[in-house]
């Protein structure tokens, strides 16, 4: 510790006067700090091409909350409308572990092309409104293949449940079946009505 005289000298050297007030910067000053919201900042730099480019990039980065609410409401109504027309698309009729037969059109054929049928086990379901999908582990030609079908895609024609497990699996995702694909056995796909002999 310092001796008492030095302590008194150090305390006397510290100024107790209040700090000077900041200069008054009004809104008409070109160096005025912009408002914290994004629009005022870019309004001050309207002629700057770098600022305009950054503005467009930030606009597409994250939708505002009001815009998200509108898109979610429109998406909810569209999902409800499609579920009334085709109830099987809401994926409530099957669960993970079920053996499903899915009739679909390949993406390269289009919505008017011929359909294909695959049989496999449902290993996962993803509920994302119009982006909902499910994963199907199949073995066409004895080769393990995993499909991910979008539930509301026009390329998906129908989903039929061929069989259900005796016990409902505890896991929400049956990804461990990928390692046991060689042990799985599935029934043959049914023939369409027009192709039966």
PDB file of C-alpha atoms in Angstrom:
ATOM      1  CA  UNK A   1       0.000   0.000   0.000  1.00  0.00           C
ATOM      2  CA  UNK A   2       1.065   3.575  -0.697  1.00  0.00           C
ATOM      3  CA  UNK A   3       1.957   5.849   2.173  1.00  0.00           C
ATOM      4  CA  UNK A   4      -0.776   8.358   3.178  1.00  0.00           C
ATOM      5  CA  UNK A   5       0.828  11.429   1.482  1.00  0.00           C
ATOM      6  CA  UNK A   6       0.965   9.655  -1.884  1.00  0.00           C
ATOM      7  CA  UNK A   7      -2.624   8.523  -1.519  1.00  0.00           C
ATOM      8  CA  UNK A   8      -3.724  12.098  -0.913  1.00  0.00           C
ATOM      9  CA  UNK A   9      -1.797  13.315  -3.954  1.00  0.00           C
ATOM     10  CA  UNK A  10      -3.312  10.613  -6.214  1.00  0.00           C
ATOM     11  CA  UNK A  11      -6.826  11.433  -5.052  1.00  0.00           C
ATOM     12  CA  UNK A  12      -6.248  15.136  -5.703  1.00  0.00           C
ATOM     13  CA  UNK A  13      -5.054  14.453  -9.250  1.00  0.00           C
ATOM     14  CA  UNK A  14      -8.337  12.726 -10.214  1.00  0.00           C
ATOM     15  CA  UNK A  15     -10.731  15.267 -11.659  1.00  0.00           C
ATOM     16  CA  UNK A  16     -14.300  15.188 -10.339  1.00  0.00           C
ATOM     17  CA  UNK A  17     -15.682  17.418 -13.105  1.00  0.00           C
ATOM     18  CA  UNK A  18     -18.513  15.883 -15.223  1.00  0.00           C
ATOM     19  CA  UNK A  19     -17.543  14.707 -18.731  1.00  0.00           C
ATOM     20  CA  UNK A  20     -18.245  17.089 -21.601  1.00  0.00           C
ATOM     21  CA  UNK A  21     -21.636  16.692 -23.243  1.00  0.00           C
ATOM     22  CA  UNK A  22     -21.638  15.059 -26.723  1.00  0.00           C
ATOM     23  CA  UNK A  23     -22.178  17.403 -29.650  1.00  0.00           C
ATOM     24  CA  UNK A  24     -25.774  17.889 -30.705  1.00  0.00           C
ATOM     25  CA  UNK A  25     -26.241  15.889 -33.920  1.00  0.00           C
ATOM     26  CA  UNK A  26     -29.653  16.525 -35.434  1.00  0.00           C
ATOM     27  CA  UNK A  27     -31.423  14.519 -38.138  1.00  0.00           C
ATOM     28  CA  UNK A  28     -30.357  17.058 -40.773  1.00  0.00           C
ATOM     29  CA  UNK A  29     -26.682  16.397 -40.159  1.00  0.00           C
ATOM     30  CA  UNK A  30     -25.283  14.102 -42.912  1.00  0.00           C
ATOM     31  CA  UNK A  31     -23.211  12.263 -40.283  1.00  0.00           C
ATOM     32  CA  UNK A  32     -26.217  11.563 -38.057  1.00  0.00           C
ATOM     33  CA  UNK A  33     -26.444   7.973 -36.875  1.00  0.00           C
ATOM     34  CA  UNK A  34     -29.283   6.176 -38.668  1.00  0.00           C
ATOM     35  CA  UNK A  35     -32.163   4.570 -36.879  1.00  0.00           C
ATOM     36  CA  UNK A  36     -31.542   0.968 -35.735  1.00  0.00           C
ATOM     37  CA  UNK A  37     -33.964  -0.536 -38.232  1.00  0.00           C
ATOM     38  CA  UNK A  38     -32.593  -1.582 -41.600  1.00  0.00           C
ATOM     39  CA  UNK A  39     -34.586   0.732 -43.851  1.00  0.00           C
ATOM     40  CA  UNK A  40     -33.194   3.998 -42.523  1.00  0.00           C
ATOM     41  CA  UNK A  41     -29.620   2.776 -42.933  1.00  0.00           C
ATOM     42  CA  UNK A  42     -30.093   1.916 -46.590  1.00  0.00           C
ATOM     43  CA  UNK A  43     -32.141   5.048 -47.191  1.00  0.00           C
ATOM     44  CA  UNK A  44     -29.097   7.106 -46.177  1.00  0.00           C
ATOM     45  CA  UNK A  45     -26.957   5.066 -48.648  1.00  0.00           C
ATOM     46  CA  UNK A  46     -29.475   5.001 -51.495  1.00  0.00           C
ATOM     47  CA  UNK A  47     -26.873   5.712 -54.155  1.00  0.00           C
ATOM     48  CA  UNK A  48     -24.272   3.229 -52.914  1.00  0.00           C
ATOM     49  CA  UNK A  49     -24.307   0.069 -55.118  1.00  0.00           C
ATOM     50  CA  UNK A  50     -22.593  -2.011 -52.423  1.00  0.00           C
ATOM     51  CA  UNK A  51     -25.269  -1.083 -49.890  1.00  0.00           C
ATOM     52  CA  UNK A  52     -28.070  -1.852 -52.373  1.00  0.00           C
ATOM     53  CA  UNK A  53     -26.563  -5.275 -53.123  1.00  0.00           C
ATOM     54  CA  UNK A  54     -26.294  -6.012 -49.410  1.00  0.00           C
ATOM     55  CA  UNK A  55     -29.896  -4.900 -48.950  1.00  0.00           C
ATOM     56  CA  UNK A  56     -31.198  -7.407 -51.496  1.00  0.00           C
ATOM     57  CA  UNK A  57     -29.095 -10.164 -49.942  1.00  0.00           C
ATOM     58  CA  UNK A  58     -30.478  -9.466 -46.482  1.00  0.00           C
ATOM     59  CA  UNK A  59     -34.048  -9.362 -47.759  1.00  0.00           C
ATOM     60  CA  UNK A  60     -33.816 -12.914 -49.084  1.00  0.00           C
ATOM     61  CA  UNK A  61     -31.985 -14.247 -46.048  1.00  0.00           C
ATOM     62  CA  UNK A  62     -34.915 -14.426 -43.628  1.00  0.00           C
ATOM     63  CA  UNK A  63     -38.569 -13.622 -44.215  1.00  0.00           C
ATOM     64  CA  UNK A  64     -40.159 -11.164 -41.784  1.00  0.00           C
ATOM     65  CA  UNK A  65     -42.473 -12.525 -39.108  1.00  0.00           C
ATOM     66  CA  UNK A  66     -45.568 -11.162 -40.782  1.00  0.00           C
ATOM     67  CA  UNK A  67     -44.616 -12.816 -44.057  1.00  0.00           C
ATOM     68  CA  UNK A  68     -43.989 -16.133 -42.286  1.00  0.00           C
ATOM     69  CA  UNK A  69     -47.423 -15.985 -40.684  1.00  0.00           C
ATOM     70  CA  UNK A  70     -49.096 -15.405 -44.058  1.00  0.00           C
ATOM     71  CA  UNK A  71     -47.240 -18.258 -45.748  1.00  0.00           C
ATOM     72  CA  UNK A  72     -47.963 -20.614 -42.852  1.00  0.00           C
ATOM     73  CA  UNK A  73     -51.677 -19.795 -42.977  1.00  0.00           C
ATOM     74  CA  UNK A  74     -51.846 -20.317 -46.745  1.00  0.00           C
ATOM     75  CA  UNK A  75     -49.933 -23.572 -46.382  1.00  0.00           C
ATOM     76  CA  UNK A  76     -52.250 -24.771 -43.601  1.00  0.00           C
ATOM     77  CA  UNK A  77     -55.338 -24.149 -45.727  1.00  0.00           C
ATOM     78  CA  UNK A  78     -53.790 -25.906 -48.716  1.00  0.00           C
ATOM     79  CA  UNK A  79     -52.940 -28.943 -46.576  1.00  0.00           C
ATOM     80  CA  UNK A  80     -56.511 -29.078 -45.222  1.00  0.00           C
ATOM     81  CA  UNK A  81     -57.943 -28.849 -48.747  1.00  0.00           C
ATOM     82  CA  UNK A  82     -55.756 -31.675 -50.043  1.00  0.00           C
ATOM     83  CA  UNK A  83     -56.480 -33.875 -47.030  1.00  0.00           C
ATOM     84  CA  UNK A  84     -60.213 -33.596 -47.706  1.00  0.00           C
ATOM     85  CA  UNK A  85     -59.738 -34.595 -51.348  1.00  0.00           C
ATOM     86  CA  UNK A  86     -57.204 -37.385 -50.628  1.00  0.00           C
ATOM     87  CA  UNK A  87     -57.229 -38.390 -46.920  1.00  0.00           C
ATOM     88  CA  UNK A  88     -54.336 -40.849 -47.272  1.00  0.00           C
ATOM     89  CA  UNK A  89     -51.882 -38.006 -47.876  1.00  0.00           C
ATOM     90  CA  UNK A  90     -51.889 -36.902 -44.216  1.00  0.00           C
ATOM     91  CA  UNK A  91     -49.861 -40.079 -43.364  1.00  0.00           C
ATOM     92  CA  UNK A  92     -52.153 -40.988 -40.449  1.00  0.00           C
ATOM     93  CA  UNK A  93     -53.140 -44.298 -42.041  1.00  0.00           C
ATOM     94  CA  UNK A  94     -49.684 -45.841 -41.638  1.00  0.00           C
ATOM     95  CA  UNK A  95     -46.820 -45.663 -39.202  1.00  0.00           C
ATOM     96  CA  UNK A  96     -43.160 -46.604 -39.039  1.00  0.00           C
ATOM     97  CA  UNK A  97     -42.590 -50.326 -39.264  1.00  0.00           C
ATOM     98  CA  UNK A  98     -45.547 -50.908 -41.619  1.00  0.00           C
ATOM     99  CA  UNK A  99     -45.033 -52.680 -44.935  1.00  0.00           C
ATOM    100  CA  UNK A 100     -46.301 -50.255 -47.575  1.00  0.00           C
ATOM    101  CA  UNK A 101     -46.974 -50.533 -51.273  1.00  0.00           C
ATOM    102  CA  UNK A 102     -46.455 -47.174 -52.955  1.00  0.00           C
ATOM    103  CA  UNK A 103     -47.549 -46.337 -56.462  1.00  0.00           C
ATOM    104  CA  UNK A 104     -45.662 -43.402 -57.907  1.00  0.00           C
ATOM    105  CA  UNK A 105     -44.442 -41.851 -61.119  1.00  0.00           C
ATOM    106  CA  UNK A 106     -40.705 -41.360 -61.669  1.00  0.00           C
ATOM    107  CA  UNK A 107     -39.573 -37.744 -61.648  1.00  0.00           C
ATOM    108  CA  UNK A 108     -38.121 -37.945 -65.165  1.00  0.00           C
ATOM    109  CA  UNK A 109     -41.441 -39.194 -66.600  1.00  0.00           C
ATOM    110  CA  UNK A 110     -43.664 -36.388 -65.335  1.00  0.00           C
ATOM    111  CA  UNK A 111     -47.181 -36.306 -63.904  1.00  0.00           C
ATOM    112  CA  UNK A 112     -48.727 -37.985 -66.986  1.00  0.00           C
ATOM    113  CA  UNK A 113     -46.301 -40.883 -67.406  1.00  0.00           C
ATOM    114  CA  UNK A 114     -46.638 -44.543 -66.404  1.00  0.00           C
ATOM    115  CA  UNK A 115     -46.619 -45.494 -62.748  1.00  0.00           C
ATOM    116  CA  UNK A 116     -44.386 -47.852 -60.788  1.00  0.00           C
ATOM    117  CA  UNK A 117     -45.104 -49.859 -57.649  1.00  0.00           C
ATOM    118  CA  UNK A 118     -42.619 -50.549 -54.867  1.00  0.00           C
ATOM    119  CA  UNK A 119     -43.045 -52.464 -51.603  1.00  0.00           C
ATOM    120  CA  UNK A 120     -40.968 -51.722 -48.536  1.00  0.00           C
ATOM    121  CA  UNK A 121     -40.940 -50.890 -44.858  1.00  0.00           C
ATOM    122  CA  UNK A 122     -41.583 -47.354 -43.611  1.00  0.00           C
ATOM    123  CA  UNK A 123     -38.563 -46.360 -41.528  1.00  0.00           C
ATOM    124  CA  UNK A 124     -39.346 -42.663 -40.899  1.00  0.00           C
ATOM    125  CA  UNK A 125     -42.034 -40.003 -41.177  1.00  0.00           C
ATOM    126  CA  UNK A 126     -41.345 -36.265 -41.420  1.00  0.00           C
ATOM    127  CA  UNK A 127     -44.237 -33.885 -40.702  1.00  0.00           C
ATOM    128  CA  UNK A 128     -43.508 -30.547 -42.407  1.00  0.00           C
ATOM    129  CA  UNK A 129     -46.944 -29.365 -43.668  1.00  0.00           C
ATOM    130  CA  UNK A 130     -46.752 -29.368 -47.486  1.00  0.00           C
ATOM    131  CA  UNK A 131     -43.179 -30.617 -47.222  1.00  0.00           C
ATOM    132  CA  UNK A 132     -44.166 -33.754 -45.297  1.00  0.00           C
ATOM    133  CA  UNK A 133     -42.510 -36.957 -46.442  1.00  0.00           C
ATOM    134  CA  UNK A 134     -41.813 -40.546 -45.456  1.00  0.00           C
ATOM    135  CA  UNK A 135     -38.913 -42.915 -46.082  1.00  0.00           C
ATOM    136  CA  UNK A 136     -39.393 -46.370 -47.555  1.00  0.00           C
ATOM    137  CA  UNK A 137     -36.704 -49.056 -47.447  1.00  0.00           C
ATOM    138  CA  UNK A 138     -37.217 -51.430 -50.411  1.00  0.00           C
ATOM    139  CA  UNK A 139     -35.394 -54.279 -52.137  1.00  0.00           C
ATOM    140  CA  UNK A 140     -36.174 -54.179 -55.849  1.00  0.00           C
ATOM    141  CA  UNK A 141     -34.170 -56.909 -57.610  1.00  0.00           C
ATOM    142  CA  UNK A 142     -32.709 -57.866 -54.197  1.00  0.00           C
ATOM    143  CA  UNK A 143     -30.854 -54.550 -53.969  1.00  0.00           C
ATOM    144  CA  UNK A 144     -31.501 -52.328 -50.919  1.00  0.00           C
ATOM    145  CA  UNK A 145     -32.907 -48.967 -52.004  1.00  0.00           C
ATOM    146  CA  UNK A 146     -34.288 -46.190 -49.841  1.00  0.00           C
ATOM    147  CA  UNK A 147     -36.955 -43.874 -51.227  1.00  0.00           C
ATOM    148  CA  UNK A 148     -38.129 -40.603 -49.745  1.00  0.00           C
ATOM    149  CA  UNK A 149     -41.627 -39.773 -50.977  1.00  0.00           C
ATOM    150  CA  UNK A 150     -43.163 -36.326 -50.604  1.00  0.00           C
ATOM    151  CA  UNK A 151     -46.663 -36.878 -49.258  1.00  0.00           C
ATOM    152  CA  UNK A 152     -48.267 -34.016 -51.222  1.00  0.00           C
ATOM    153  CA  UNK A 153     -46.343 -34.488 -54.446  1.00  0.00           C
ATOM    154  CA  UNK A 154     -48.447 -35.035 -57.593  1.00  0.00           C
ATOM    155  CA  UNK A 155     -46.017 -37.836 -58.524  1.00  0.00           C
ATOM    156  CA  UNK A 156     -47.301 -39.892 -55.575  1.00  0.00           C
ATOM    157  CA  UNK A 157     -50.399 -41.793 -56.718  1.00  0.00           C
ATOM    158  CA  UNK A 158     -51.377 -44.049 -53.794  1.00  0.00           C
ATOM    159  CA  UNK A 159     -50.133 -45.653 -50.580  1.00  0.00           C
ATOM    160  CA  UNK A 160     -51.496 -49.027 -49.386  1.00  0.00           C
ATOM    161  CA  UNK A 161     -50.660 -50.839 -46.143  1.00  0.00           C
ATOM    162  CA  UNK A 162     -49.777 -54.483 -46.842  1.00  0.00           C
ATOM    163  CA  UNK A 163     -49.055 -55.540 -43.251  1.00  0.00           C
ATOM    164  CA  UNK A 164     -48.358 -54.135 -39.791  1.00  0.00           C
ATOM    165  CA  UNK A 165     -45.892 -55.309 -37.132  1.00  0.00           C
ATOM    166  CA  UNK A 166     -47.149 -57.196 -34.097  1.00  0.00           C
ATOM    167  CA  UNK A 167     -45.470 -54.696 -31.802  1.00  0.00           C
ATOM    168  CA  UNK A 168     -45.194 -51.000 -32.491  1.00  0.00           C
ATOM    169  CA  UNK A 169     -41.490 -49.989 -32.483  1.00  0.00           C
ATOM    170  CA  UNK A 170     -40.392 -47.673 -29.723  1.00  0.00           C
ATOM    171  CA  UNK A 171     -37.988 -45.646 -31.843  1.00  0.00           C
ATOM    172  CA  UNK A 172     -39.366 -42.790 -33.901  1.00  0.00           C
ATOM    173  CA  UNK A 173     -36.887 -43.501 -36.727  1.00  0.00           C
ATOM    174  CA  UNK A 174     -35.969 -47.038 -37.766  1.00  0.00           C
ATOM    175  CA  UNK A 175     -32.672 -46.173 -39.415  1.00  0.00           C
ATOM    176  CA  UNK A 176     -31.020 -49.246 -37.921  1.00  0.00           C
ATOM    177  CA  UNK A 177     -32.894 -51.325 -40.530  1.00  0.00           C
ATOM    178  CA  UNK A 178     -30.505 -50.003 -43.155  1.00  0.00           C
ATOM    179  CA  UNK A 179     -27.830 -52.281 -41.744  1.00  0.00           C
ATOM    180  CA  UNK A 180     -30.219 -55.257 -41.797  1.00  0.00           C
ATOM    181  CA  UNK A 181     -31.608 -54.719 -45.277  1.00  0.00           C
ATOM    182  CA  UNK A 182     -30.214 -58.036 -46.478  1.00  0.00           C
ATOM    183  CA  UNK A 183     -32.360 -59.859 -43.892  1.00  0.00           C
ATOM    184  CA  UNK A 184     -35.640 -58.166 -44.860  1.00  0.00           C
ATOM    185  CA  UNK A 185     -38.200 -59.869 -47.085  1.00  0.00           C
ATOM    186  CA  UNK A 186     -41.099 -58.093 -48.758  1.00  0.00           C
ATOM    187  CA  UNK A 187     -44.075 -59.354 -50.798  1.00  0.00           C
ATOM    188  CA  UNK A 188     -44.275 -58.765 -54.513  1.00  0.00           C
ATOM    189  CA  UNK A 189     -46.082 -55.626 -55.710  1.00  0.00           C
ATOM    190  CA  UNK A 190     -49.642 -56.122 -56.843  1.00  0.00           C
ATOM    191  CA  UNK A 191     -50.411 -55.834 -60.521  1.00  0.00           C
ATOM    192  CA  UNK A 192     -52.622 -52.938 -61.626  1.00  0.00           C
ATOM    193  CA  UNK A 193     -56.157 -53.787 -62.666  1.00  0.00           C
ATOM    194  CA  UNK A 194     -55.471 -53.314 -66.366  1.00  0.00           C
ATOM    195  CA  UNK A 195     -52.377 -55.572 -66.416  1.00  0.00           C
ATOM    196  CA  UNK A 196     -53.785 -58.673 -64.764  1.00  0.00           C
ATOM    197  CA  UNK A 197     -53.747 -61.826 -66.878  1.00  0.00           C
TER     198      UNK A 197
END
